[in-house]
GROMACS .gro file of C-alpha atoms in nm:
model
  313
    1UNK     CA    1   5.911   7.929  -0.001
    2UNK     CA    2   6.072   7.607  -0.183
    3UNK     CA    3   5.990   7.234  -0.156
    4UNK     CA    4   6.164   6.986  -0.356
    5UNK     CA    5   5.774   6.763  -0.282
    6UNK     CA    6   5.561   7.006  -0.402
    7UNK     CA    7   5.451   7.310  -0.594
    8UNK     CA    8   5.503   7.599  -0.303
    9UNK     CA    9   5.198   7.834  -0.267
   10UNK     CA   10   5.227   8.114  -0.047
   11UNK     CA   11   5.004   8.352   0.113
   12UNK     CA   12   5.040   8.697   0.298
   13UNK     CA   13   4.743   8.767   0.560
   14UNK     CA   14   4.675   9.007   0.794
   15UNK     CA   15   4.417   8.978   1.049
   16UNK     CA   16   4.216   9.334   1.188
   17UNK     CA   17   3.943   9.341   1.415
   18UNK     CA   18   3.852   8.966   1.395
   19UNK     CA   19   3.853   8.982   1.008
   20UNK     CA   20   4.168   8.782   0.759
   21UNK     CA   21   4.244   9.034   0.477
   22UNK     CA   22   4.446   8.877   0.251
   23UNK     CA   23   4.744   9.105   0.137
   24UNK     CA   24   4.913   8.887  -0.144
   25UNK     CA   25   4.997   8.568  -0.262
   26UNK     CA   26   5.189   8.415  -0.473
   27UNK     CA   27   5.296   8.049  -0.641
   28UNK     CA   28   5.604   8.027  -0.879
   29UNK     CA   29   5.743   8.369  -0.844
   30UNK     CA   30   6.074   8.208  -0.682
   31UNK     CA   31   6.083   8.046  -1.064
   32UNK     CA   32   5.980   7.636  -1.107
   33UNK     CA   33   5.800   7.557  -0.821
   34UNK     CA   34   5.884   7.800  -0.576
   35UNK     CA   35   5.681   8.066  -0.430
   36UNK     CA   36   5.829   8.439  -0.367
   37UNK     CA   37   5.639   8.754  -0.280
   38UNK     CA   38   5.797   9.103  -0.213
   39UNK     CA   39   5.529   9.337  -0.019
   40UNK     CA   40   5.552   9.659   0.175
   41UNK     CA   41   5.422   9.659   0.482
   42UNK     CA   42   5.091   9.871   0.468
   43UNK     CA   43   5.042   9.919   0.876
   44UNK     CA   44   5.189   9.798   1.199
   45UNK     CA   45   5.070   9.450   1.341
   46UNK     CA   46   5.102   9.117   1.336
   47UNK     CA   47   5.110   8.882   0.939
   48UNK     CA   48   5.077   8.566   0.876
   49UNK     CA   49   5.284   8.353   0.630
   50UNK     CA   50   5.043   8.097   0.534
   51UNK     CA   51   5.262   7.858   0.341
   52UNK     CA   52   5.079   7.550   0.168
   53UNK     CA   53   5.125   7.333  -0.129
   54UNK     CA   54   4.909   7.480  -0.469
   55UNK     CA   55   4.758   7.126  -0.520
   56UNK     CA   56   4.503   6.948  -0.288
   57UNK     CA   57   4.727   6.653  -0.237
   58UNK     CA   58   5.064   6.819  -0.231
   59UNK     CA   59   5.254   6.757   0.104
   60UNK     CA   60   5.603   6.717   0.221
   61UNK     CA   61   5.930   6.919   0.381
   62UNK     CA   62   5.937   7.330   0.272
   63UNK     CA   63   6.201   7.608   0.375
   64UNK     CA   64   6.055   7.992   0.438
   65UNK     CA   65   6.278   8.238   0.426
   66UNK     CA   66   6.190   8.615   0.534
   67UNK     CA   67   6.395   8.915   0.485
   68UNK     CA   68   6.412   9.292   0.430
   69UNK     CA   69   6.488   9.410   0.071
   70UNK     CA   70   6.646   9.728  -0.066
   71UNK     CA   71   6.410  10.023  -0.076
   72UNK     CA   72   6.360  10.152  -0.453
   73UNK     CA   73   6.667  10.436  -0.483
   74UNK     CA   74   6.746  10.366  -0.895
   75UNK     CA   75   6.384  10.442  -1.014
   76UNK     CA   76   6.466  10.762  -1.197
   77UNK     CA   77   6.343  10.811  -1.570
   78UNK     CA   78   6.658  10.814  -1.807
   79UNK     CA   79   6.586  10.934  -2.190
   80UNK     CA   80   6.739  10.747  -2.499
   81UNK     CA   81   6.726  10.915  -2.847
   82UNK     CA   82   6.633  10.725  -3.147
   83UNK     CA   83   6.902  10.523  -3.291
   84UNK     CA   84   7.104  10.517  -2.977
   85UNK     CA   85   7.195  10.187  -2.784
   86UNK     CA   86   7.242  10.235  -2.365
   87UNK     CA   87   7.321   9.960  -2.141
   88UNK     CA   88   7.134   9.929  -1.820
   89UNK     CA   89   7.112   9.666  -1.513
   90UNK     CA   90   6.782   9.558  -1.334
   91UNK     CA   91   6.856   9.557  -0.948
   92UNK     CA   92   6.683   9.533  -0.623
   93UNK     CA   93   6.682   9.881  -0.586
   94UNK     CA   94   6.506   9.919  -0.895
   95UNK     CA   95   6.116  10.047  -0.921
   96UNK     CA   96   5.887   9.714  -0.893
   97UNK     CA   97   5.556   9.620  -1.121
   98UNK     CA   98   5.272   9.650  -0.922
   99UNK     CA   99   5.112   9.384  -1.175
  100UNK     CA  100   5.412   9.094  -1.121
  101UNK     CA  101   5.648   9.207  -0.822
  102UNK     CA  102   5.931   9.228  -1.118
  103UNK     CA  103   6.192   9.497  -1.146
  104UNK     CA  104   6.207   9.739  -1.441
  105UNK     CA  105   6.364  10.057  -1.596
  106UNK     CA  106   6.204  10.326  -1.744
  107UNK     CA  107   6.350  10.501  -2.062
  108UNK     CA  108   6.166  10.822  -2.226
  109UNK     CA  109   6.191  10.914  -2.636
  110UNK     CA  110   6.059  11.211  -2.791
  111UNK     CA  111   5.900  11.093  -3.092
  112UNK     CA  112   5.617  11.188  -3.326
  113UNK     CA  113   5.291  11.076  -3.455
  114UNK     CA  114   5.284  10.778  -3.708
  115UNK     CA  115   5.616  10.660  -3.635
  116UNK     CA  116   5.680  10.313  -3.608
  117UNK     CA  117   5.940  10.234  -3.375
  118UNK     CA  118   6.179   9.927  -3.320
  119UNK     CA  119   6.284   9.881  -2.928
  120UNK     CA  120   6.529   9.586  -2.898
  121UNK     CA  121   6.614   9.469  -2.535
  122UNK     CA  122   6.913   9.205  -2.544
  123UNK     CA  123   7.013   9.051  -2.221
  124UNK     CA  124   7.247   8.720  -2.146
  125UNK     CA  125   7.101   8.711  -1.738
  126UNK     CA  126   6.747   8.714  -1.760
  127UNK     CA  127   6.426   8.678  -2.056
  128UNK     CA  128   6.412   9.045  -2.137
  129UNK     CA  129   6.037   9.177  -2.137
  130UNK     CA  130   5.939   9.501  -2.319
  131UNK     CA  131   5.641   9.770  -2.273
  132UNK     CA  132   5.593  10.098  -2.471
  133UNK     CA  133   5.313  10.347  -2.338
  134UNK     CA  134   5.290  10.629  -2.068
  135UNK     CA  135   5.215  10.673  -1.740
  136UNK     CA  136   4.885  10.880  -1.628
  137UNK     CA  137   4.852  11.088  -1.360
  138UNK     CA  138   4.747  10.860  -1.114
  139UNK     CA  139   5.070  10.685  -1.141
  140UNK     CA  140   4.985  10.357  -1.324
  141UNK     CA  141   5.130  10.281  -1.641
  142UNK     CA  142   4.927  10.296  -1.979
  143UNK     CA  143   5.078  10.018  -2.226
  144UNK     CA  144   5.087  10.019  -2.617
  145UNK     CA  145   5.255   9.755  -2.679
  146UNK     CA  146   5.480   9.457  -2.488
  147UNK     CA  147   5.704   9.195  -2.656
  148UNK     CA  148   5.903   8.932  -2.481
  149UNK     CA  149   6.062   8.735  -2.749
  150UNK     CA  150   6.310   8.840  -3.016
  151UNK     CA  151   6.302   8.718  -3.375
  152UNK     CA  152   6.504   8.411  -3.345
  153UNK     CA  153   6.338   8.058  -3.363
  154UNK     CA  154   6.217   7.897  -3.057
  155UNK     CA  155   6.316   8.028  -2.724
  156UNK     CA  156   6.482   8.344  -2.707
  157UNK     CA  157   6.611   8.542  -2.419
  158UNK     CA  158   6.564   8.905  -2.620
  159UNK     CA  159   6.270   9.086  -2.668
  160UNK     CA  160   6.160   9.355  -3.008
  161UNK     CA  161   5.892   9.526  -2.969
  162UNK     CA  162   5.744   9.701  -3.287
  163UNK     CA  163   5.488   9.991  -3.217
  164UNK     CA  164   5.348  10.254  -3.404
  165UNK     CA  165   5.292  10.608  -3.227
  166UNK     CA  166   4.974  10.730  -3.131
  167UNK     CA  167   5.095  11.080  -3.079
  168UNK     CA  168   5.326  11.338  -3.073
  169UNK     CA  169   5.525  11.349  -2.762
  170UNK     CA  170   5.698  11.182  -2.488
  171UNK     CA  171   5.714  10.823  -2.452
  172UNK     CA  172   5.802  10.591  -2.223
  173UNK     CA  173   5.982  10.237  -2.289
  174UNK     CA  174   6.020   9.987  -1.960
  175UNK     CA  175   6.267   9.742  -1.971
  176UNK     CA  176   6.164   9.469  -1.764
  177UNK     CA  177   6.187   9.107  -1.708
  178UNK     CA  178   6.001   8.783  -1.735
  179UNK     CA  179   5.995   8.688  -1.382
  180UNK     CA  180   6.183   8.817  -1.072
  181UNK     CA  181   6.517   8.847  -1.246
  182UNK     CA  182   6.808   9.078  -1.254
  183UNK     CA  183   7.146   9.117  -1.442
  184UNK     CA  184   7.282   9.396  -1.700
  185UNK     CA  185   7.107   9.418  -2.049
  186UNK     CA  186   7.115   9.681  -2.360
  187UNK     CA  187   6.836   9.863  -2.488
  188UNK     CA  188   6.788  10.025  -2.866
  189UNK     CA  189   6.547  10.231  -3.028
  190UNK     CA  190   6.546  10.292  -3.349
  191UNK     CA  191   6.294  10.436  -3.657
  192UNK     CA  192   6.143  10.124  -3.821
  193UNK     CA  193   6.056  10.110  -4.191
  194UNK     CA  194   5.763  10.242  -4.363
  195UNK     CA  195   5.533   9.942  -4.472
  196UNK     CA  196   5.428   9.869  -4.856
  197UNK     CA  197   5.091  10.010  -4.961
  198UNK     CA  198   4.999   9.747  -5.145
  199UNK     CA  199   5.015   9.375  -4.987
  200UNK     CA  200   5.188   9.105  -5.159
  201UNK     CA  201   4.989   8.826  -5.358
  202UNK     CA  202   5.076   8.472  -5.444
  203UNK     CA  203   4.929   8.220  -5.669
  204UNK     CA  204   4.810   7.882  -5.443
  205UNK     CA  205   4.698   7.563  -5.604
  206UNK     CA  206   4.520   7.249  -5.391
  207UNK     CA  207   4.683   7.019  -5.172
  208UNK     CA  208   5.044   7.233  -5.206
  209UNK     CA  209   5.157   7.323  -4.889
  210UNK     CA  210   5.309   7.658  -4.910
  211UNK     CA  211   5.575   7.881  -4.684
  212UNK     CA  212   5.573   8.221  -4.593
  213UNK     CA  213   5.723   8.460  -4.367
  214UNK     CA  214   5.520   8.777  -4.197
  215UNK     CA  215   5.810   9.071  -4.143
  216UNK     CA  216   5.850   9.434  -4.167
  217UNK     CA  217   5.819   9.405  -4.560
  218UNK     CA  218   5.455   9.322  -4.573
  219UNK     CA  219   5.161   9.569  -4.547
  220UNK     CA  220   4.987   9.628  -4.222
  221UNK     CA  221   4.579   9.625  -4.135
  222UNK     CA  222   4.442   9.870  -3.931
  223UNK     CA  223   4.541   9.697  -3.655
  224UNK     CA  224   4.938   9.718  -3.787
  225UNK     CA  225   4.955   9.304  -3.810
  226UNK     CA  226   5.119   9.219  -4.121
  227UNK     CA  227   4.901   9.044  -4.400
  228UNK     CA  228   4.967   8.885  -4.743
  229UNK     CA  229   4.728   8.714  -4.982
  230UNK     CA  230   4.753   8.387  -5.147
  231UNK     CA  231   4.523   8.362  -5.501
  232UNK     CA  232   4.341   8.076  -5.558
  233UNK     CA  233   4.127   7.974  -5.870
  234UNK     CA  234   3.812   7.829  -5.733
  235UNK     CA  235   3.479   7.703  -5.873
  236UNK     CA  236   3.090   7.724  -5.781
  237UNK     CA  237   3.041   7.477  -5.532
  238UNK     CA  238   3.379   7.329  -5.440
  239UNK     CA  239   3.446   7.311  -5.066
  240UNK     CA  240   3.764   7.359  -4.958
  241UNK     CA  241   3.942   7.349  -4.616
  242UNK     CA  242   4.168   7.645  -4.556
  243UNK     CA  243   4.474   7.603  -4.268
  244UNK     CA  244   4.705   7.834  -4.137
  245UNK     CA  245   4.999   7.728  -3.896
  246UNK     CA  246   5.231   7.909  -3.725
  247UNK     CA  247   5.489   7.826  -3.464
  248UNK     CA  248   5.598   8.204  -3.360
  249UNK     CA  249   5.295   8.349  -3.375
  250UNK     CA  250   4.920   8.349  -3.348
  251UNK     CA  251   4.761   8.306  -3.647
  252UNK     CA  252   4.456   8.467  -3.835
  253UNK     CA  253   4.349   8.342  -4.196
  254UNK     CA  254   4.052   8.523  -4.379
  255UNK     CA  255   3.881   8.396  -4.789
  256UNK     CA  256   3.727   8.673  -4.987
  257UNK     CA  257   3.756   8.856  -5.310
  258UNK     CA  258   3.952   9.130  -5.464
  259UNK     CA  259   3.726   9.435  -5.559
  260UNK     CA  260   3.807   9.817  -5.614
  261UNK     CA  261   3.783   9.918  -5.267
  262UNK     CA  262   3.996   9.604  -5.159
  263UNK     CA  263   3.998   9.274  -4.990
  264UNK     CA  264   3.613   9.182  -4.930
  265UNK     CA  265   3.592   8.926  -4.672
  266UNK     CA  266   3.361   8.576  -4.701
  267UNK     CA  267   3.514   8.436  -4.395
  268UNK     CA  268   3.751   8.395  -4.141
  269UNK     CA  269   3.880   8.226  -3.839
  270UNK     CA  270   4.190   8.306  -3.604
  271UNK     CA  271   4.144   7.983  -3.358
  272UNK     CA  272   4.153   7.700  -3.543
  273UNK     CA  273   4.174   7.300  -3.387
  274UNK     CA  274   4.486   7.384  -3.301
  275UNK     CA  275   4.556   7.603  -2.999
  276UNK     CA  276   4.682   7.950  -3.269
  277UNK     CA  277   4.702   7.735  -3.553
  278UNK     CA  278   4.389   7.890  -3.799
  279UNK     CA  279   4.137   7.703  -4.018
  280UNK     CA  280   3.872   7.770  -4.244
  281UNK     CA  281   3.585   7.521  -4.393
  282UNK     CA  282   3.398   7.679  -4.702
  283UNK     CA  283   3.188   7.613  -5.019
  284UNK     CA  284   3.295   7.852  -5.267
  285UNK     CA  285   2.963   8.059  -5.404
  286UNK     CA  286   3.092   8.125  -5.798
  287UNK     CA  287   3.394   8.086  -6.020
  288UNK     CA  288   3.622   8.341  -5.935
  289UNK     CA  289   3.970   8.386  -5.841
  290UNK     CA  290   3.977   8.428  -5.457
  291UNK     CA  291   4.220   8.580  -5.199
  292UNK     CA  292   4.345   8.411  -4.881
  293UNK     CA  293   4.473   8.665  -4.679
  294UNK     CA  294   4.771   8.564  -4.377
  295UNK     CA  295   4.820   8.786  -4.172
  296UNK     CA  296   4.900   8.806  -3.743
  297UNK     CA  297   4.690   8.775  -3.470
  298UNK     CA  298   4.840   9.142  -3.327
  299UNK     CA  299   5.036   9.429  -3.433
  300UNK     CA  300   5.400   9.377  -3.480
  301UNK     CA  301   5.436   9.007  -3.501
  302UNK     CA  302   5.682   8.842  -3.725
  303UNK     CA  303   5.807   8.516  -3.825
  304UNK     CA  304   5.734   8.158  -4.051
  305UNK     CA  305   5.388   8.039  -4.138
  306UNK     CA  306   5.258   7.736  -4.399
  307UNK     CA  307   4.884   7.748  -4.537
  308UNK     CA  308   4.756   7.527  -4.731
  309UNK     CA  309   4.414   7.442  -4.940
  310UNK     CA  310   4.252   7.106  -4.953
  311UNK     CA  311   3.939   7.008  -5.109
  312UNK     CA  312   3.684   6.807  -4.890
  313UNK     CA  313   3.573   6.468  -4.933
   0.00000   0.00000   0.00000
């Protein structure tokens, strides 16, 4: 459904024994404003297309369109070894996401416990989308880990997805898209590198903005999201607003202090004022040198952050 007035919404209905079950519906997945569904037919009778606009006063001329699609015949599992590179093509006849109505590829590795893995899905057609997990017995699909943005700055068309194994065994990667899309892509896998032990520390001083970069070179949490600490010199009684910003990813920002056993946490925040930006208001307890630790909102993300300390009025 498409209407150059309004934003399409779309609606699949099917009416048994007096009572309207709705079957699906749908409201941009024709991309922009259009609405597209793709359903199989779950018993004879008569649907209804209820087509209508997604806001209260939306009104104006629509086209509806109806027709029969490809039946899934390219669905088959295909393995790729680590450090190999395949090319592959999302198509109509491709299997379809239950969760999105999107086509998508499956790929199986044999890999082992503890790995970390790099999967890197390029693709000029469409905004490549990435899942790593396995599928259960009852057919749906268990996910690990998704990406659907490379490393580059702003928007990106590629996805790399970092993941650490859970177990020994076969895994499977889909390569999917971002919406209803199709067109050719390639597809890597590769062995990533082992993190540092130890995470890296900086010294910070007030009202210095500083610049720092979260990649495959820093230590990872328990969660795998890279961390590093910045080391401030703080007295008893100072209070100090902490902020951590971050245009590719979402942010989380923790104060504590350095002891034998490691990073002992004051305080932290990972939704600051602004939307994933991070902030933290404190008044420091003693003396002490103290540790800001940066780190990711998630396991796997990389790219540019600033944090900064200021002292409050």
């Amino acid at each position: 459904m498409r209407s150059a007035a309004f934003d399409a919404y779309l609606r699949l209905v099917h009416n048994v024994g007096g009572i309207t079950d709705e079957v699906d519906n749908d409201d941009d997945g024709g991309g922009d404003t259009a609405a597209r569904m793709r359903f199989t037919v779950p018993d004879d009778g008569t649907y209804l297309l209820v087509a209508q606009a997604l806001e209260e006063e939306g009104s104006g001329a629509f086209t509806l369109a109806l027709e029969t699609t490809a039946a899934p015949t390219t669905a088959q599992v295909r393995p790729i070894r680590l450090g190999q590179t395949v090319t592959g093509e999302l198509a109509e006849t491709d299997a379809i996401s239950e969760d999105d109505d999107t086509y998508y590829d499956s790929w199986t590795v044999d890999v082992r416990e503890g790995q970390r893995l790099v999967v890197v899905m390029e693709s000029g057609a469409f905004d490549a989308f990435l899942s790593f997990g396995r599928t259960e017995s009852d057919g749906t699909f268990g996910s690990d880990g998704s990406n659907d943005d490379g490393d580059q700055n702003g928007d990106s068309t590629n996805a790399r997805l970092r993941v650490k194994v859970g177990e020994t065994g076969t895994w499977e990667i889909r390569a999917n898209s971002v919406g209803t899309a199709t067109g050719p892509y390639r597809l890597t896998v590769f062995e990533g590198p082992t993190p540092p032990a130890t995470a890296a520390q900086q010294a910070i001083v007030g009202g210095e903005e500083m610049r720092g970069r979260l990649d495959e070179a820093d230590a990872v949490l328990d969660d795998e999201s890279y961390h590093e600490y910045w080391m401030y010199q703080g007295r008893a009684g100072e209070q100090l607003v902490i902020r951590m910003a971050s245009e590719d990813f979402d942010t989380s920002l923790a104060i504590g202090r350095m002891a034998k056993t490691g990073f002992e946490e004051i305080s932290s925040n990972d939704d600051g004022p602004d939307g994933t930006d991070s902030e933290i208001e404190i008044t420091l307890p003693a003396n002490a040198t103290y540790a800001i630790r940066a780190n990711t909102l998630g396991a796997g993300l990389v790219g540019d952050y600033t944090v900064i300390v200021t002292r409050a009025r």
